[in-house]
Structures are given as C-alpha cells and as structure tokens.
Tab-separated table of C-alpha atoms in Angstrom:
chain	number	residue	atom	x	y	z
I	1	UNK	CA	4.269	-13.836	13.589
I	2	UNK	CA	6.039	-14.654	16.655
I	3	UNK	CA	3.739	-16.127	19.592
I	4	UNK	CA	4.667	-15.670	22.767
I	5	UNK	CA	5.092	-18.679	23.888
I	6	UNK	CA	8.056	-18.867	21.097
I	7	UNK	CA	9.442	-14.851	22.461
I	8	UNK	CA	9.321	-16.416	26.225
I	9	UNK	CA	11.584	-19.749	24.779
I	10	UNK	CA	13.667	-17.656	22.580
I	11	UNK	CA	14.348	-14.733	25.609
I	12	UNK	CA	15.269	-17.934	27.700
I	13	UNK	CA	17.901	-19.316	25.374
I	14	UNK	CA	19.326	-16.136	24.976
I	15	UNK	CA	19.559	-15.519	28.538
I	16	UNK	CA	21.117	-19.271	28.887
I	17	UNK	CA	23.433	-18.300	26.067
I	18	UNK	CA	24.409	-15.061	27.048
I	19	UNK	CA	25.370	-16.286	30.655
I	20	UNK	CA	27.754	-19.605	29.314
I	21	UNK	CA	25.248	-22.074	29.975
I	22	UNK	CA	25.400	-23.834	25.949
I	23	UNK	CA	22.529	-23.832	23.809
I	24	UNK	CA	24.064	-21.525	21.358
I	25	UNK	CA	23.479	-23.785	18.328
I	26	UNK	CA	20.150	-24.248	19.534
I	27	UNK	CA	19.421	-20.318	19.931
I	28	UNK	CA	20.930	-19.930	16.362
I	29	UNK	CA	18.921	-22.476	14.872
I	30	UNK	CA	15.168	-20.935	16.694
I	31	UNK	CA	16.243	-17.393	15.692
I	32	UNK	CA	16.458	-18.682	11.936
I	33	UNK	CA	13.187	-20.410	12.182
I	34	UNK	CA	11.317	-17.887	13.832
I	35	UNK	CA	13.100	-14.959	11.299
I	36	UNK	CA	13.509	-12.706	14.062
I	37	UNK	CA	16.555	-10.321	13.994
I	38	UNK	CA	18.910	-10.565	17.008
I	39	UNK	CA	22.165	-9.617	14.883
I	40	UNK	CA	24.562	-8.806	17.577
I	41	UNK	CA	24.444	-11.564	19.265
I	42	UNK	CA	24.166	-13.986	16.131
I	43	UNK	CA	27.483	-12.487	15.365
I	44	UNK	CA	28.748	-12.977	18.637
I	45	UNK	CA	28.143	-16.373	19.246
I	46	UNK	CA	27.933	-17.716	15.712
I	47	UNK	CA	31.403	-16.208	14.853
I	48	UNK	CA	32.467	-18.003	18.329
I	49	UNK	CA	31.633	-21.548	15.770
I	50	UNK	CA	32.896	-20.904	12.741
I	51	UNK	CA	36.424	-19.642	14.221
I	52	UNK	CA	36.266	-22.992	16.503
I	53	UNK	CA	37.362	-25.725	13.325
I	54	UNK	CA	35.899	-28.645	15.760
I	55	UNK	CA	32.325	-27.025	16.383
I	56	UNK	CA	32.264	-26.253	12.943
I	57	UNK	CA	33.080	-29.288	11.193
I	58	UNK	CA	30.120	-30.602	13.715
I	59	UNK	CA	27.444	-29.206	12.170
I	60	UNK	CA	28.195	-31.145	9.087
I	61	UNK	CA	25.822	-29.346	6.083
I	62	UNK	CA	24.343	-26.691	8.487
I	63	UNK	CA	27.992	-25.421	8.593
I	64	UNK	CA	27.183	-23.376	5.146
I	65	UNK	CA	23.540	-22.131	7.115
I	66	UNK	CA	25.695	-20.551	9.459
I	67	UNK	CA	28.000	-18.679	7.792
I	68	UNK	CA	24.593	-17.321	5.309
I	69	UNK	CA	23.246	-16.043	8.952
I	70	UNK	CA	26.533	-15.125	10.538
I	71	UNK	CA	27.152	-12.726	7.164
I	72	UNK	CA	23.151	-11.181	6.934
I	73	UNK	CA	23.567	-10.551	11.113
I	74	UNK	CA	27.552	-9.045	10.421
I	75	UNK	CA	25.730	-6.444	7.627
I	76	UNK	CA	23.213	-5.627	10.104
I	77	UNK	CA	26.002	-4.798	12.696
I	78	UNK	CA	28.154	-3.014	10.148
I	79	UNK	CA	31.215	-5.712	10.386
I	80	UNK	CA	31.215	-6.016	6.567
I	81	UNK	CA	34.513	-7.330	6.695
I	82	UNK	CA	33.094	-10.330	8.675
I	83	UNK	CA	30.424	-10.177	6.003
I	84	UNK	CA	32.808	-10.210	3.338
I	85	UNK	CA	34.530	-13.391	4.814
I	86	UNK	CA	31.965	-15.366	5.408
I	87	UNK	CA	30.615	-14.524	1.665
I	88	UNK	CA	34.128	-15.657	0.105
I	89	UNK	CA	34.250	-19.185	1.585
I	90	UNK	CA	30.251	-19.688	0.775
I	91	UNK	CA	31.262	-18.619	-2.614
I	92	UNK	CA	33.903	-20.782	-2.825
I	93	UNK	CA	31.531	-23.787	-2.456
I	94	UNK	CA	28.608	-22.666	-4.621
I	95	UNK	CA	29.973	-20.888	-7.274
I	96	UNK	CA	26.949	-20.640	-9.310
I	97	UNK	CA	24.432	-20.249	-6.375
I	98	UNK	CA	21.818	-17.756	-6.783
I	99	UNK	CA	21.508	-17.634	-2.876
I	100	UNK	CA	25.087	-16.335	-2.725
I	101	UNK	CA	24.293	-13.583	-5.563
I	102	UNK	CA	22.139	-12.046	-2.935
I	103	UNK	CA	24.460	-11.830	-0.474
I	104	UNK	CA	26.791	-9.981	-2.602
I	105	UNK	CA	24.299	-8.026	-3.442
I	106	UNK	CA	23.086	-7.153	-0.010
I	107	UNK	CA	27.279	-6.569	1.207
I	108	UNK	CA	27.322	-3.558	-2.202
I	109	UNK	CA	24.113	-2.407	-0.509
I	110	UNK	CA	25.357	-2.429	3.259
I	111	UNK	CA	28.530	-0.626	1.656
I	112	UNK	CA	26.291	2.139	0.047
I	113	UNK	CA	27.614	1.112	-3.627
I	114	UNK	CA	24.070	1.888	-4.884
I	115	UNK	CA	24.619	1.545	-8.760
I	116	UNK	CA	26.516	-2.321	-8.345
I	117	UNK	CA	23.956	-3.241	-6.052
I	118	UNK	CA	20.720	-1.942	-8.558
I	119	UNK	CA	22.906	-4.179	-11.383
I	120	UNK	CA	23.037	-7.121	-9.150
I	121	UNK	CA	19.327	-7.020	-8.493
I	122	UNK	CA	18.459	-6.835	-12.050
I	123	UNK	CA	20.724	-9.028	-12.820
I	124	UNK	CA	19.302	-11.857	-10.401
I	125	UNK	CA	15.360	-10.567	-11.485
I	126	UNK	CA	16.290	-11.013	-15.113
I	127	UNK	CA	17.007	-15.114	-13.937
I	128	UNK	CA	14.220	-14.958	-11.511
I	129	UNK	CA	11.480	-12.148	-12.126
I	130	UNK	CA	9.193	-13.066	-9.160
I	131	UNK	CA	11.803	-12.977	-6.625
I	132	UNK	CA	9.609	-10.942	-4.068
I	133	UNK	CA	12.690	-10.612	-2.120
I	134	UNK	CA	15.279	-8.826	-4.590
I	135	UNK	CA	11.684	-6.652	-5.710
I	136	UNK	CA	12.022	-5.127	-2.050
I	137	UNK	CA	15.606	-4.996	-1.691
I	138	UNK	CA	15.236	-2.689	-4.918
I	139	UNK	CA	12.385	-0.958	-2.994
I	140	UNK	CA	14.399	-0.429	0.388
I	141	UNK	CA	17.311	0.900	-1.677
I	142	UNK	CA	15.327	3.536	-3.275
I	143	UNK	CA	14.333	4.633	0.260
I	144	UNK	CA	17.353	4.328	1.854
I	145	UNK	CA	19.003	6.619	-0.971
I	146	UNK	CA	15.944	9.242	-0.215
I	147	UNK	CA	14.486	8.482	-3.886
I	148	UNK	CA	10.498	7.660	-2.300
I	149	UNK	CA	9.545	8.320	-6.419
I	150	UNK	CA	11.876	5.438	-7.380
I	151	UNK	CA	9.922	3.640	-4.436
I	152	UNK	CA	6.877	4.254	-5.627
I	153	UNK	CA	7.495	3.089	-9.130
I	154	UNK	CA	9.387	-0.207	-7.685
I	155	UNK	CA	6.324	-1.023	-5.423
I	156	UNK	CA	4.014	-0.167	-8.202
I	157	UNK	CA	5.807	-2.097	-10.703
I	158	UNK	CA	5.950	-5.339	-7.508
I	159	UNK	CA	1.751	-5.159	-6.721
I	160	UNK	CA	1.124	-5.734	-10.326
I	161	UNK	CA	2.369	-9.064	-9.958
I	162	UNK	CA	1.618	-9.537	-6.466
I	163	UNK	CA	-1.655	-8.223	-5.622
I	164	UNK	CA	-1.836	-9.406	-2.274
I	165	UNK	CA	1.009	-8.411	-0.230
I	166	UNK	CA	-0.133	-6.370	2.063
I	167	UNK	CA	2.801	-5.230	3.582
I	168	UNK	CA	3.677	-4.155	0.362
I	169	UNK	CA	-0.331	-2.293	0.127
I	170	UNK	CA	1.059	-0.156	3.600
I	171	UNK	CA	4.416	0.500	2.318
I	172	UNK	CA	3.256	1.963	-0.473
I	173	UNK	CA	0.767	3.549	1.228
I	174	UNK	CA	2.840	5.034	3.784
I	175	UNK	CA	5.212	6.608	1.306
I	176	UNK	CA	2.207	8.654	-0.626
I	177	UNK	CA	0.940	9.759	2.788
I	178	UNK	CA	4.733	11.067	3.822
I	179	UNK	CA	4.728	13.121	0.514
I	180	UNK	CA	1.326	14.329	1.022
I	181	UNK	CA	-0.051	12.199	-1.619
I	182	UNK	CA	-3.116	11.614	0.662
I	183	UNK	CA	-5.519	10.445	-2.869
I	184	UNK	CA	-3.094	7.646	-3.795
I	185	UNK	CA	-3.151	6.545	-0.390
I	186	UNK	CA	-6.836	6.447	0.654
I	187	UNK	CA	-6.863	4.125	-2.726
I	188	UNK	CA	-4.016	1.971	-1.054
I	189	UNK	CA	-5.658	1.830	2.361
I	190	UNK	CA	-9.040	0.649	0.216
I	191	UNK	CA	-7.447	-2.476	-1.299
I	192	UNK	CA	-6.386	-3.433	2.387
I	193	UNK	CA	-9.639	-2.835	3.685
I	194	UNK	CA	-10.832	-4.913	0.918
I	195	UNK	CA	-8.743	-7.567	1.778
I	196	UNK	CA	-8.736	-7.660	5.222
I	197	UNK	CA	-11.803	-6.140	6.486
I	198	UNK	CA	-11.835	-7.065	9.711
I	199	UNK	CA	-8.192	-5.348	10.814
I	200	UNK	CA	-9.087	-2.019	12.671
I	201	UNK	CA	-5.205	-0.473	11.587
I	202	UNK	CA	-6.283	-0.225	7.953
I	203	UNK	CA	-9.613	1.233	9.031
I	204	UNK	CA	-7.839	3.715	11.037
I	205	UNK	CA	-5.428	4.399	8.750
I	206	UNK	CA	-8.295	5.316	5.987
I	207	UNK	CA	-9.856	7.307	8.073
I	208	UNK	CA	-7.382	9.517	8.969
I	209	UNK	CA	-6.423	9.750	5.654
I	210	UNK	CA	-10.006	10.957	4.203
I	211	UNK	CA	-10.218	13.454	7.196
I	212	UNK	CA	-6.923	14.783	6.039
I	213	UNK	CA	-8.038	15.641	2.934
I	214	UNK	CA	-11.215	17.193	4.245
I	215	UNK	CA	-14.537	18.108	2.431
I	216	UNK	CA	-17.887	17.350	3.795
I	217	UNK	CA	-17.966	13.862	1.759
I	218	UNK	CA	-14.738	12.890	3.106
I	219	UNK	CA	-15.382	14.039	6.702
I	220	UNK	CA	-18.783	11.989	6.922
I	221	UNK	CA	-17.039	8.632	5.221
I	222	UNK	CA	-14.189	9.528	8.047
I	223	UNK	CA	-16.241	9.393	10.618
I	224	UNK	CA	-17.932	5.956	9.332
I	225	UNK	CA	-14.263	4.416	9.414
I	226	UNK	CA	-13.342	5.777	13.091
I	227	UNK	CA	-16.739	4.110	14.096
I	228	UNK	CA	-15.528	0.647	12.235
I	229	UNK	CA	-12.455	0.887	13.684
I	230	UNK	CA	-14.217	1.401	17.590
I	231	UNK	CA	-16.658	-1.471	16.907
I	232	UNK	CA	-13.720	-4.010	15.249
I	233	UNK	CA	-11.434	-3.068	18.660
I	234	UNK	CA	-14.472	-3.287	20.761
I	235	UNK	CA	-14.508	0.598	22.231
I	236	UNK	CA	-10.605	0.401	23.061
I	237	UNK	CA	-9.622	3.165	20.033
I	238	UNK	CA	-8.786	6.263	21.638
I	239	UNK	CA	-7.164	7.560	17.898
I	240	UNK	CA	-10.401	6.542	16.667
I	241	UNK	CA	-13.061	8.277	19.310
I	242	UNK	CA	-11.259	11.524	19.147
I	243	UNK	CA	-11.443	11.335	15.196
I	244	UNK	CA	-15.255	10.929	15.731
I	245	UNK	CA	-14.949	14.049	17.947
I	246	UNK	CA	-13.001	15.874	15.054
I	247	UNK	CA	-15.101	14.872	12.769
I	248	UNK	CA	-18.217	15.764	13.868
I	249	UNK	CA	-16.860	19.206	15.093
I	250	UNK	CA	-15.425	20.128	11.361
I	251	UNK	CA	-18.653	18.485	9.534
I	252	UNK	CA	-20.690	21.070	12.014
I	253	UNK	CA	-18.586	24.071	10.792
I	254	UNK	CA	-19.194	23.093	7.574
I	255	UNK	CA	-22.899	22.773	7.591
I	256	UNK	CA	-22.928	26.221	9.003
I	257	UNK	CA	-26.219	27.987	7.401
I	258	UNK	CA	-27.269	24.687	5.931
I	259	UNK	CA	-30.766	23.424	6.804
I	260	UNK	CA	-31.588	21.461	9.332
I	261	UNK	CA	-30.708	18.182	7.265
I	262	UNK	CA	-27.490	19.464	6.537
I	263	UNK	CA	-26.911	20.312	9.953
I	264	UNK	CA	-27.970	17.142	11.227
I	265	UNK	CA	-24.982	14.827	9.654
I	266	UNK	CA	-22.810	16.142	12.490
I	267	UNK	CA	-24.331	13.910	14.166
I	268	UNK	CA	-23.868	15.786	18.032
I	269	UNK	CA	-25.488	12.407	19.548
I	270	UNK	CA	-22.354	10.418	18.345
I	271	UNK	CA	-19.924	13.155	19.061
I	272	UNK	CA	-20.983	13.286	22.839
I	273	UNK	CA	-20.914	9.640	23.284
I	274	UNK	CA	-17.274	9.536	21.803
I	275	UNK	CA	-16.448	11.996	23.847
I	276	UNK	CA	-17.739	10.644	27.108
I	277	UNK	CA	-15.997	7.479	26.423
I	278	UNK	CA	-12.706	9.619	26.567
I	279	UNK	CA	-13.568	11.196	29.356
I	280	UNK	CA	-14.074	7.381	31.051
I	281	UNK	CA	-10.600	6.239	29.742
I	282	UNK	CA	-8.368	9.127	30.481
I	283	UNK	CA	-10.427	8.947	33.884
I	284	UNK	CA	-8.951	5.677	34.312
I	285	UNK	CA	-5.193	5.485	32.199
I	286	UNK	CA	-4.210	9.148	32.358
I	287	UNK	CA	-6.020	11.028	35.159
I	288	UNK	CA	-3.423	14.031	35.015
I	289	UNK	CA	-4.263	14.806	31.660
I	290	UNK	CA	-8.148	14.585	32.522
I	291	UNK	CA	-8.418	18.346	31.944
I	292	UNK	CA	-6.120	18.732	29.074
I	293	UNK	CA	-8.728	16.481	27.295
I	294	UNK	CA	-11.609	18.349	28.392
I	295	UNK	CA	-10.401	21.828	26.992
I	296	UNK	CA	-10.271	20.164	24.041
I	297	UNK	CA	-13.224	18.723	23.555
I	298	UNK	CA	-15.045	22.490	25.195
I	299	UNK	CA	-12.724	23.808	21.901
I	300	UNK	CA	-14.610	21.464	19.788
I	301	UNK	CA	-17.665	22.898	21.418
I	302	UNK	CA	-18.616	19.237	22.451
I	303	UNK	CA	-18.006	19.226	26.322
C-alpha cells in the first residue's frame, strides 16, 4: 500500500524526471520499491540507460535489475521487441535462472501464445509449486482468454494452499458473482468477513450479494450486513443506507398477510432513519438529484 507521503515523493520525481532535471535512476529505483506500475515512462527513461554503455556500466549489479524492469514495463506498453531484447542479454547471463523463466513466460503471454505460456508455467510450478506468482499468472491467463471456469478451478486449486490471500478470496469471488454464481460467492465474501471483520467492502459486498439472491432469510441477514457496513464506515455508506431502504421495502412485500410478527421484521423504524440520512447527504453532495432520490424512496413507499 502506497502512503501518500510516498505518491507525493514519487509524483515529484517524476515531474523532475519528466522535465530533464536527473533523478531518473532514483525514480526507477522508488517505482521498484514501491511496486507501482508507471510503464511508459520506465520504458522511456530506463531504455534512455541501458542504450547509454557509460550509465549502464554505472550501475554495476543493478544493471541486470534494470533490464528485468525495463522488459515487465516494455510488455505492459506492448514493445515486445524491447521486451524480447532485454530478455536475451538477461538470459545470456543467467542461463539457468528461474527469474528469467518468468519473463519468457510472461513475453509468450504478452504475445497471446496461450498454450507455450500454460507449459512454461507448469513447467516452473513443477520446480516450484508454491510460486503464488506463476499460480496467478495461470489465473489471469484463463481470464484474459475468456475461460472464467478455468479461473475458477486455478483459484480454487491456489486457496487450498493459500488460505489467506485475500485478494485471491475477491477474485474468486468476483468471477462467481459475474456468472451469476451468487451462492459460491456469498461463501467467498464469508471467509473475508471472517478474516477481516472489520473492512466495510467485504460487508458490503455480502450484502449485496444475499439481497441478490433474495428470500426473506437472505433479505433480513442483508439488511444486518448494510447496517455493519454503516456502523464500520461511521454513517458515510450511501450503497449501504439505500440497501437498508431496499431491504426493508422487499422484506415488507414479502410479509404481506403475515401477522403482525412477520410484518414487523421490516423493520419501518430503520428504513426511515436510512432514508433520512440520504435525504441529509444528497442535501449536502448532490442537491440536484435531491428529488430523484425522493421518488424513489415514495416508490419504496418509505418517504
């Protein structure tokens, strides 16, 4: 995670860079510690080194670093020849080195040669099977070729072994909810939630998720995951108050003929305090859409 104190330093040595005023192995070397992705000009101004013999021969060992980041930022860009260059002479002086196997893996991948780059990967996984990186190169591959099956089975296959990636959790997540797998990912969301309770995204996520797939059970845990998410962001979830709005609305149709029980779990108490709490903040951030809001919530038959 990049603070911004870092952003602010690293937007000022790109600035300094950008306008001829040096730095630029300094720049290169924060944009590698901070992993951020600034590929065009990496390949600018890191291509403006290793085609300058006396800068290069400078940097004594780092030389190699910067040809590894001048060919990842020269794939982003789509210069694969650059990429293909810079992979040859780092090849050259690590034959063996598993580091370089990636990058040939990654240029068959940037070239859309899908089958040599899956045999790469498994190749390199069969020398080192908890190499989380190759996992999601595998898994971004399958997505990239429009397979999200395959992607599903290579995440699946990945959180077996590690449990408690949670980027990996959302991924996979986020995949089942694009194909309208909404079961598989309400039990995705839950292992984040379990993990990281106190994160109002995962919250949110859930909840839309269970209102999605509707039902009175689902609507009423719904609702109890908007009102998490409210209290963990301290009232400053508009997603989140209009679910509670939604919610209680659809739990109300629902309970339609019930008895009075039943028809209490809408809860109308909560609904109208959501719903004045919009009112307040599109009052304040959007007053032009004041009224939009309030047809909406007289559709719900809340204002």
């Amino acid at each position: 995670m990049v603070t911004k104190t870092q952003e602010t330093q690293l937007n000022q040595l790109e600035n300094q860079v950008e306008n001829g005023g040096g730095g630029v192995w300094e720049y290169l070397s924060l944009v590698r510690k901070l992993k951020v992705r600034r590929s065009e000009i990496v390949l600018k101004h890191g291509l403006s080194i290793l085609n300058d013999p006396g800068k290069r021969s400078a940097l004594g060992p780092d030389e190699w670093t910067l040809y590894e980041q001048v060919a990842i930022a020269a794939m982003d860009c789509q210069s694969l020849n650059v990429a293909q260059n810079c992979i040859k002479v780092l090849k050259k002086k690590f034959p063996d080195s598993k580091r370089v196997g990636k990058l040939e893996a990654l240029l068959l991948e940037a070239k859309g040669m899908w089958e040599e780059a899956e045999k790469a990967y498994t190749s390199l996984l069969e020398d080192n099977p908890l190499d989380q990186v190759i996992h999601k190169r595998k898994v971004a591959m399958a997505k990239a070729q429009g397979k999200p099956s395959l992607a599903i089975e290579h995440l699946n296959k990945y959180l077996e072994v590690f449990m408690a990636d949670h980027d990996a959790w959302r991924e996979l997540a986020e995949i089942y909810v694009s194909l309208q797998m909404y079961k598989q990912a309400a039990f995705c969301y839950e292992e984040l939630i379990l993990t990281q309770p106190t994160l109002p995204l995962y919250h949110l996520a859930y909840a839309d998720v269970l209102y999605t797939i509707g039902g009175l059970e689902n609507l009423i845990a719904a609702r109890k995951y908007y009102a998490a998410t409210i209290d963990l962001t301290g009232g400053k979830s508009t997603r989140a108050l209009l679910g509670i709005c939604l919610c209680g609305s659809a739990i109300a149709q629902l309970s339609k003929g019930r008895n009075k029980e039943d028809k209490d779990m809408a809860a109308p108490e909560l609904q109208s305090l959501a719903a004045t709490a919009l009112e307040r903040e599109y009052k304040q951030k959007a007053p032009a859409k004041l009224n939009l809001l309030s047809s909406a919530l007289r559709s719900l038959k809340i204002s």
